[in-house]
Coordinates of C-alpha atoms (C1' of nucleotides) in Angstrom, one line a residue:
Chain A
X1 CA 37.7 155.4 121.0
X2 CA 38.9 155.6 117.5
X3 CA 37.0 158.9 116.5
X4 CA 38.5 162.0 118.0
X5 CA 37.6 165.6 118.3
X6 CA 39.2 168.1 116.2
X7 CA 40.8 169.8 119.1
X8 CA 42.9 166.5 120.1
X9 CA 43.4 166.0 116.3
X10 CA 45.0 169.9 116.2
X11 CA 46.7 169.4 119.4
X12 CA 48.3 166.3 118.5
X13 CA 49.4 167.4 115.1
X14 CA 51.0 170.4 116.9
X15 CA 52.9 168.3 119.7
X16 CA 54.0 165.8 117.1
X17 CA 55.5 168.3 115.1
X18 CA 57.4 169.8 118.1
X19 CA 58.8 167.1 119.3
X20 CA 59.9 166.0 116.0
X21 CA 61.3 169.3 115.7
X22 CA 63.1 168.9 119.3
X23 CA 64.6 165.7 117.9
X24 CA 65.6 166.9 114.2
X25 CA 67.2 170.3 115.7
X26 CA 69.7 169.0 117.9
X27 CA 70.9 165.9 115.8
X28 CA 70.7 168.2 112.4
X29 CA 70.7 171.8 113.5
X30 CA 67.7 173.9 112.7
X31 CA 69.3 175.0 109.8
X32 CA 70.4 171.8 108.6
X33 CA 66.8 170.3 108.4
X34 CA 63.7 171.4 106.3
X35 CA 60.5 172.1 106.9
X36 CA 59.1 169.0 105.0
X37 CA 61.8 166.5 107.1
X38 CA 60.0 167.8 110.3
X39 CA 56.6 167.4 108.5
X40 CA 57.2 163.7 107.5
X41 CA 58.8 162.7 111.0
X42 CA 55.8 163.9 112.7
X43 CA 53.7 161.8 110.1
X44 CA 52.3 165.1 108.6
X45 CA 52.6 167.5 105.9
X46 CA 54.4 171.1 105.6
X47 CA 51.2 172.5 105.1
X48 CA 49.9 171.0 108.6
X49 CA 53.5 172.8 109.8
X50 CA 52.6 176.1 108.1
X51 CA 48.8 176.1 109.2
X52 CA 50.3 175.8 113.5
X53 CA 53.3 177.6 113.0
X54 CA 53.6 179.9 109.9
X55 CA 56.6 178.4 109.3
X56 CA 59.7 177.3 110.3
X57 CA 60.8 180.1 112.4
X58 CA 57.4 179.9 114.3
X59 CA 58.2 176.0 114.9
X60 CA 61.3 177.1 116.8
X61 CA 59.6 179.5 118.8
X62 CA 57.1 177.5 120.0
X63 CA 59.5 174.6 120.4
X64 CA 61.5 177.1 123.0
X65 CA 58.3 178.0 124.7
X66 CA 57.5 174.1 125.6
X67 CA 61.1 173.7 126.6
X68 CA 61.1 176.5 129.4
X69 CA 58.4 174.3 130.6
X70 CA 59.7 171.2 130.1
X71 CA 63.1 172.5 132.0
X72 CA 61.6 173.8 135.0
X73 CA 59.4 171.0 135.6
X74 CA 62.8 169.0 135.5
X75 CA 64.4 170.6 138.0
X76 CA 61.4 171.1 140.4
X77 CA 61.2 167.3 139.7
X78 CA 64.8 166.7 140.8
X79 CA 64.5 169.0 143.9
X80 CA 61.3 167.7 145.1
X81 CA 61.9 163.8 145.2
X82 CA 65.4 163.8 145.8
X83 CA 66.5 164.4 149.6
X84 CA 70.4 164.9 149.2
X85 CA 72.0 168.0 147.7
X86 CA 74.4 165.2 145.5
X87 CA 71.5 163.6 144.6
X88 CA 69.5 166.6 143.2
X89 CA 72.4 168.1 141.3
X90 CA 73.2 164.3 139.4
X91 CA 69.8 164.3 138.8
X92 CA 70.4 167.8 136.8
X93 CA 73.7 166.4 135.5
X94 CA 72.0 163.4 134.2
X95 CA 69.0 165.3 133.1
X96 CA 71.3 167.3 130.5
X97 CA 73.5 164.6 129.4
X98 CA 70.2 162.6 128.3
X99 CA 70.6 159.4 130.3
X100 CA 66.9 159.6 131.3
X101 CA 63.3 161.5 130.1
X102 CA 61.4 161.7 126.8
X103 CA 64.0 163.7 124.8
X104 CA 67.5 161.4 125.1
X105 CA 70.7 162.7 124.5
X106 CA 69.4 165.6 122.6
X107 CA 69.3 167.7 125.7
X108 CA 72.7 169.1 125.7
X109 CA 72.4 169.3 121.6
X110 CA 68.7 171.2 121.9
X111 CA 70.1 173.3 124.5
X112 CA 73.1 174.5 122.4
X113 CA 71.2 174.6 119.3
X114 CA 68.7 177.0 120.8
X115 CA 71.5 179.0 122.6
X116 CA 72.9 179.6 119.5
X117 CA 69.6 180.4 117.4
X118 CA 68.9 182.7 120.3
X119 CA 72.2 184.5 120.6
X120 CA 71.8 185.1 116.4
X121 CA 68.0 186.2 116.2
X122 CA 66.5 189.2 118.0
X123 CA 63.2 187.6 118.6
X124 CA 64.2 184.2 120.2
X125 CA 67.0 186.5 122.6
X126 CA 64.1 187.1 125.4
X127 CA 62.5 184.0 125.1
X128 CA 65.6 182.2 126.0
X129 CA 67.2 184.8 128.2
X130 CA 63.8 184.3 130.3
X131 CA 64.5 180.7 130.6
X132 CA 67.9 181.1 131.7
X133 CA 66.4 183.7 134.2
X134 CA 63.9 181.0 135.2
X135 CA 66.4 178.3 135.7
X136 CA 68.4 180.2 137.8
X137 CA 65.8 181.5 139.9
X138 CA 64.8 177.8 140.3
X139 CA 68.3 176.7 141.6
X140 CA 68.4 179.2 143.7
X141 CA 65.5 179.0 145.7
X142 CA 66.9 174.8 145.5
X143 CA 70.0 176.2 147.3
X144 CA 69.1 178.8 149.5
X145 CA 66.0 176.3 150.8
X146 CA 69.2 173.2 151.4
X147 CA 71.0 175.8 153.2
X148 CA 68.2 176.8 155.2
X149 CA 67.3 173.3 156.2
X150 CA 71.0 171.9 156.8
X151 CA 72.6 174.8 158.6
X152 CA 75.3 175.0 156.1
X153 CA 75.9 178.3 155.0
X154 CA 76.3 179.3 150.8
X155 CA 79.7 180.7 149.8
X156 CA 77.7 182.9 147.6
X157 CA 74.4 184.2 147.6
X158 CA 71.9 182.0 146.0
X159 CA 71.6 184.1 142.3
X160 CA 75.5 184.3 142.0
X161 CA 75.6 180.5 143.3
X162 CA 73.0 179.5 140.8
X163 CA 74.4 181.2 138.2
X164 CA 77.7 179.6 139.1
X165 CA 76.3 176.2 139.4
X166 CA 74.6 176.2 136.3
X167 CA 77.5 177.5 134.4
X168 CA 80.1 175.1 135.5
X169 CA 77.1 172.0 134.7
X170 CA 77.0 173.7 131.3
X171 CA 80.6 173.9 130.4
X172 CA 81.3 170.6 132.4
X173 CA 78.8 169.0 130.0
X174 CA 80.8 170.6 127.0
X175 CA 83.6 168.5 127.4
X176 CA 81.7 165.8 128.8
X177 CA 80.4 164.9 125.7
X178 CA 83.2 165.2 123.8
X179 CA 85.4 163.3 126.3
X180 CA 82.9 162.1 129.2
X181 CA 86.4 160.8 130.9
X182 CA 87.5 164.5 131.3
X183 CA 84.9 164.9 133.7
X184 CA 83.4 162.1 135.6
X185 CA 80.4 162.5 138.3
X186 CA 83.0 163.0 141.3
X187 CA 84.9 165.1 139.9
X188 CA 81.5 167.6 138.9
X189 CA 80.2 167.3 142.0
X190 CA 83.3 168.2 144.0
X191 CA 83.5 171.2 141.8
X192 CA 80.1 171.9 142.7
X193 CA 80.6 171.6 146.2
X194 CA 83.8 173.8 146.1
X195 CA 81.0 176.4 144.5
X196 CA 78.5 176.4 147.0
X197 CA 80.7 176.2 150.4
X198 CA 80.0 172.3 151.1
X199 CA 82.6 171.1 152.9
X200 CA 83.5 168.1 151.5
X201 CA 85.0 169.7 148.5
X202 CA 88.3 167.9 148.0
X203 CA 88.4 165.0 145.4
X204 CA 91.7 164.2 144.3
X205 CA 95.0 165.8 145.6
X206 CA 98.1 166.1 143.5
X207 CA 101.1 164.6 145.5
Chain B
X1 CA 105.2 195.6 95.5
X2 CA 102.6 194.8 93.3
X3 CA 103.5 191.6 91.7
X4 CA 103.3 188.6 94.4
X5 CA 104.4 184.8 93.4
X6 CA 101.7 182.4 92.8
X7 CA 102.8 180.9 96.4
X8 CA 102.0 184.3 98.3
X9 CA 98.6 184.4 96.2
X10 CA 97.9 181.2 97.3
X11 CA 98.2 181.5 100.7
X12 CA 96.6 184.6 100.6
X13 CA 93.2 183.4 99.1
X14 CA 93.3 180.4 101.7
X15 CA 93.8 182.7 104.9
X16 CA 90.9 184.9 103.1
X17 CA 88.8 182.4 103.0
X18 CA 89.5 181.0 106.3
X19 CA 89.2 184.5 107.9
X20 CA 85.6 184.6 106.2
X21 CA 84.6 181.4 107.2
X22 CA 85.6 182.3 110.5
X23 CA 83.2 185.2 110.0
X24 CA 80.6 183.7 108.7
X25 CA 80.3 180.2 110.3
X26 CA 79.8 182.2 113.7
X27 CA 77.3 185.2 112.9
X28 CA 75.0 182.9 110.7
X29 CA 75.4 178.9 111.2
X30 CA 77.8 176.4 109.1
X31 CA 74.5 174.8 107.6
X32 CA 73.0 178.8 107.3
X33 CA 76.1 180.0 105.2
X34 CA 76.3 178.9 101.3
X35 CA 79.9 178.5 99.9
X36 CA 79.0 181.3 97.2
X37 CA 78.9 183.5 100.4
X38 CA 81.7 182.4 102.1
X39 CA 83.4 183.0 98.7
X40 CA 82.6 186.3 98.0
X41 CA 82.9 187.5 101.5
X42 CA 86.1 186.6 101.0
X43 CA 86.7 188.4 97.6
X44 CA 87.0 185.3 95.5
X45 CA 84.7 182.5 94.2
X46 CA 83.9 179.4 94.3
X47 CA 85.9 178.2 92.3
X48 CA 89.1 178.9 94.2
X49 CA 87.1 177.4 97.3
X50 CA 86.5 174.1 95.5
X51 CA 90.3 174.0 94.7
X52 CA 91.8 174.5 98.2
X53 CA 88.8 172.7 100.2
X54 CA 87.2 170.5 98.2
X55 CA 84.1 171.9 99.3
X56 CA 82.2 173.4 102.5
X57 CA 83.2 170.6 105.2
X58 CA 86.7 170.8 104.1
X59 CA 87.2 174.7 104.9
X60 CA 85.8 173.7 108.2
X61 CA 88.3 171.2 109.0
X62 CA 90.8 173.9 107.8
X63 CA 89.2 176.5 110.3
X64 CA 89.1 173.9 112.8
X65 CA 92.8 173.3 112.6
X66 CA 93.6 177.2 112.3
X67 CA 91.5 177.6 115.6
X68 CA 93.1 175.1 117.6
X69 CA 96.7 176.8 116.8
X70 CA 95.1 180.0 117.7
X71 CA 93.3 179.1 120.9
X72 CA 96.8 177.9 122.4
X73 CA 98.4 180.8 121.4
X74 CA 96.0 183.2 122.9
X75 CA 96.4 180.7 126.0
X76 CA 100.1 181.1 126.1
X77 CA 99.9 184.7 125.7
X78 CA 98.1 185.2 128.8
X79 CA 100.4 182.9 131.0
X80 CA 103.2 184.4 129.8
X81 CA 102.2 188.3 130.0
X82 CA 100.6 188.5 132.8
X83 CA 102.2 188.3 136.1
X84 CA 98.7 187.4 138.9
X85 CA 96.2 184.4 138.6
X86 CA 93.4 186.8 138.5
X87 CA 94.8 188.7 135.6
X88 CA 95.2 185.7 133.9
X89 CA 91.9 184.2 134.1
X90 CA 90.6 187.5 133.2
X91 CA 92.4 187.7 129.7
X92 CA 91.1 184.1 129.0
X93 CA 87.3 185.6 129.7
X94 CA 87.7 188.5 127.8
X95 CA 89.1 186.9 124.6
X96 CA 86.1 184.4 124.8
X97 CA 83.7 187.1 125.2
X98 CA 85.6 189.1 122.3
X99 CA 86.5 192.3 124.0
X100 CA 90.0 192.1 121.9
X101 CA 91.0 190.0 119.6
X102 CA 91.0 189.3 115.3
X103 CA 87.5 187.2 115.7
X104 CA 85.7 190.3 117.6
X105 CA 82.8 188.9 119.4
X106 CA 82.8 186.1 117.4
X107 CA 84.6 183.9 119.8
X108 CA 82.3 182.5 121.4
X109 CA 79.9 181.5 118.8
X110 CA 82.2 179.9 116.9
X111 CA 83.1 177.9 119.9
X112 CA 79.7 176.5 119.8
X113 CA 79.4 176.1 116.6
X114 CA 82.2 174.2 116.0
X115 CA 81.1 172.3 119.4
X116 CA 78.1 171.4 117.5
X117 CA 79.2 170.1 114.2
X118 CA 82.4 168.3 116.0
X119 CA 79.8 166.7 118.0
X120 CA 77.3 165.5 115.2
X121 CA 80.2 164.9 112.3
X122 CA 82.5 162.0 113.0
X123 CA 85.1 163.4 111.6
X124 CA 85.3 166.6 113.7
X125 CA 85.1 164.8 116.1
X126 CA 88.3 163.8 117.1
X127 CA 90.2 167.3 116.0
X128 CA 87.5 168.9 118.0
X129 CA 88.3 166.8 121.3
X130 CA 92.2 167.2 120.9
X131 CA 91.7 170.6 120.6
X132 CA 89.6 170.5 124.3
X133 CA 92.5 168.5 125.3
X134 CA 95.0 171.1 124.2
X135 CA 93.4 173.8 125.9
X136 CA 93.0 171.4 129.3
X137 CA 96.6 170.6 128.9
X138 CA 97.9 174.4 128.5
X139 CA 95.5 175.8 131.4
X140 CA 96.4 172.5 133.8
X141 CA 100.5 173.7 133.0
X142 CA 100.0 177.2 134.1
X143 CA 97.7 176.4 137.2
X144 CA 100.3 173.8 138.3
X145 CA 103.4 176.5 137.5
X146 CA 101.4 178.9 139.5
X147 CA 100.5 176.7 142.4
X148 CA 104.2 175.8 142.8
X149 CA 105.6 179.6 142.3
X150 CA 103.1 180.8 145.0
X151 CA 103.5 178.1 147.8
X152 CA 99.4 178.0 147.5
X153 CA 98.0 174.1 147.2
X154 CA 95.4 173.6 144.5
X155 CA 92.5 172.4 145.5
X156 CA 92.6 169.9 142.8
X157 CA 95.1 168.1 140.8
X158 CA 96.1 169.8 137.8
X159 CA 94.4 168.1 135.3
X160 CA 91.1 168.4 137.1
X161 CA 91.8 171.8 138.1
X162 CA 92.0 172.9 134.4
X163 CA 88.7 171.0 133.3
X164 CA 86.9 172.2 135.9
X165 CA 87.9 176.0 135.3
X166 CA 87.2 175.8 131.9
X167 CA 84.4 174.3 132.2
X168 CA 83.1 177.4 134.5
X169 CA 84.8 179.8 131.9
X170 CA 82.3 178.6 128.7
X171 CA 79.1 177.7 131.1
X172 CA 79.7 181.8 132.3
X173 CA 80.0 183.1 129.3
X174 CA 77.0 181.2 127.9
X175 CA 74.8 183.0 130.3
X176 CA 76.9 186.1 129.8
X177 CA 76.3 186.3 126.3
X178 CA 72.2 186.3 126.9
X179 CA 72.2 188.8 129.7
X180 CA 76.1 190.2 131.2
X181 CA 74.2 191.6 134.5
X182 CA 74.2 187.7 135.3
X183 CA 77.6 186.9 135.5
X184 CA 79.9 190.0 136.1
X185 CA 83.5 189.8 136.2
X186 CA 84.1 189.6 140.0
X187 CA 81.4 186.6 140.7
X188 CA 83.1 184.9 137.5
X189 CA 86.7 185.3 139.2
X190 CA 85.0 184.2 142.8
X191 CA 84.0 180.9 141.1
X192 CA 87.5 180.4 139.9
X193 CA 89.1 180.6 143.1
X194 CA 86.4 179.1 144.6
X195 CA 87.9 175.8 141.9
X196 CA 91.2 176.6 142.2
X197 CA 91.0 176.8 146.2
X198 CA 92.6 180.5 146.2
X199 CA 91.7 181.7 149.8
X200 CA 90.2 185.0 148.9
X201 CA 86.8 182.8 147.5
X202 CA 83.8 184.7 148.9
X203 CA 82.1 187.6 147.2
X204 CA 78.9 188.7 148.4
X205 CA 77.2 186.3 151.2
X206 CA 73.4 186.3 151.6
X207 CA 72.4 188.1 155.3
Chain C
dG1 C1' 95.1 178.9 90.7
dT2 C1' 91.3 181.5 89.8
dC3 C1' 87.4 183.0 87.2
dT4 C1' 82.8 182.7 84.6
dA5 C1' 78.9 180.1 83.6
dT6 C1' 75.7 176.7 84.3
dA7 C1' 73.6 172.0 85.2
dG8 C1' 71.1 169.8 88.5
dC9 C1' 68.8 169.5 92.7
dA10 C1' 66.6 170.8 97.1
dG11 C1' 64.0 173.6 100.2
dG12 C1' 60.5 177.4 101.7
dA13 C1' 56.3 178.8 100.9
dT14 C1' 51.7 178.8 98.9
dA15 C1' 47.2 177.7 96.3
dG16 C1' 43.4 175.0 96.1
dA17 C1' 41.0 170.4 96.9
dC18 C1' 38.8 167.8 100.5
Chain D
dG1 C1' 42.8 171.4 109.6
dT2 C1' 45.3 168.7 106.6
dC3 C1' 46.9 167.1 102.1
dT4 C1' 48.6 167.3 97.2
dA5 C1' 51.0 169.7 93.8
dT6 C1' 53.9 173.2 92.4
dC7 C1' 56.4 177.7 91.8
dC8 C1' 60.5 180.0 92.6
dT9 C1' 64.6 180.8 94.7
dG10 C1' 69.2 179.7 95.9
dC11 C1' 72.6 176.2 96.6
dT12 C1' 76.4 172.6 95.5
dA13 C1' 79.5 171.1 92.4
dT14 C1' 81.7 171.1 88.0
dA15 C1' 83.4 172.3 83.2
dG16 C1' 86.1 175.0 80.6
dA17 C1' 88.5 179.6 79.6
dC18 C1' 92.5 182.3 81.0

DNA sequence: GTCTATAGCAGGATAGAC
DNA sequence: GTCTATCCTGCTATAGAC
């Protein structure tokens, strides 16, 4: 059907503007890009933008919201259909480094961009502390559910393990996209293992 | 004495300016902060910026450069001051966090920061990843000199020891930053041994 | 080498038509 | 709700005095 209700027409407008923000923000940096280049890249106008969001500040609040969202549902994606503990954590690994899903390589780039918005601005700091808080919480109950169902018993308890796992991810995609040589997919998941107590932690012995 | 030689003046207003863009560039973004304010932050203007710099990117290639010396010095300082692992790995975090230190707090975020721009600009780029390297290279040395003076093995070779705890060091300190209670020292120093393969790995096990 | 002054341009935000 | 047009502010970069 070619003639739409206003409320797809508002909603549309308001995803396309958020995803184009997504996509502008981490290549450009929020402060780097203007209001009117996220207006024409969503094929709208800054006065669409400043009708949905107030501005541009309000754009990158709601762009964090949908993130959260988008985040969780990636990880509860990764630990439902993958069976292995390998398997679920490369899935995360990949997730952030942008080989797969609807936002690329900008991953990594959105999440620092964010991090750092948040870090700077009072109002985003809860926002994104709550999705950290909400990844975590996801990982954990990921871990402590593996552990339950192998036997295998965490070398930490499932907050402090997620918290671990999720920090050495972060940092190991850091220099993996600076270098991805530096740290290849054994060598992060061996790491990981050594984190959570799987035995097979060794990768590469020095002589 | 009052009177200073052109050379001194010189060097002054380019450390000043450095020091400010240090400053700056971390509280408030490299695209958020206007050479006018970098200038007079640093008690001179634009002017003298243009002449040392040729402009905003230039004095960020000069930080850059100044921030790679320092980083390794800060390194070396620790390895050579301190006398146990633990100790070691401790000054690292708290430099990064900015509990001490000539950048304050600002450590951290300018970490990012200039993460972010090395990764988007080309010509960061490489100084950025040489500067990971350095750092990689420096923490790989003093895990390998420590494995050997100790007897203990590391879990990893040396190289892969250092990316790995580095790695661990900026993902903790990226959750740190939005909410401490999340990574306290002790789980952060559990995850390193955990890396490192230091027996003394577990912390707190779940029941 | 550093300052003052300014030209030229771009972006945030809004008013009013549709 | 979205678009067009515009005001105003603030920035980069440079020219010229000292």
């Amino acid at each position: 059907m070619v003639a739409r209700t206003q409320e797809q027409r508002k909603a549309e407008t308001r995803r396309r503007l958020i995803d184009a923000a997504a996509d502008l923000f981490a290549r450009k940096g929020y402060a780097g890009v203007s209001a009117e280049a996220v207006a024409d890249a969503a094929d709208r106008t800054t006065g669409a933008l400043y009708k949905h969001f107030g501005g541009k500040e309000g754009l990158l609040l709601a762009l964090l919201e949908v993130w959260k969202e988008e985040t969780v549902e990636v990880l509860t994606a990764a630990f439902e259909r993958m069976p292995a503990l390998d398997e679920r954590l490369t899935a995360i690994w990949r997730s952030l480094n942008g080989a797969q899903g609807r936002r690329g390589d900008a991953w990594l780039l959105l999440e620092m961009e964010l991090w750092l918005q948040g870090v700077r601005d009072p109002v985003m700091a809860e926002p994104l502390a709550e999705r950290y808080r909400d990844i975590r919480r996801r990982l954990g109950e990921g871990l402590r559910d593996w552990a339950e169902q192998t036997g295998a018993p965490l070398r930490h308890a499932p907050d402090d393990a997620a918290a671990l796992v999720l920090g050495l991810i972060v940092g190991a995609a850091v220099q993996h996209r600076l270098d991805p040589s530096t740290m290849p997919d054994d060598l992060l998941l061996a790491g990981l293992a050594d984190l959570i107590g799987t035995p097979s932690a060794a990768r590469r012995q020095p002589d």
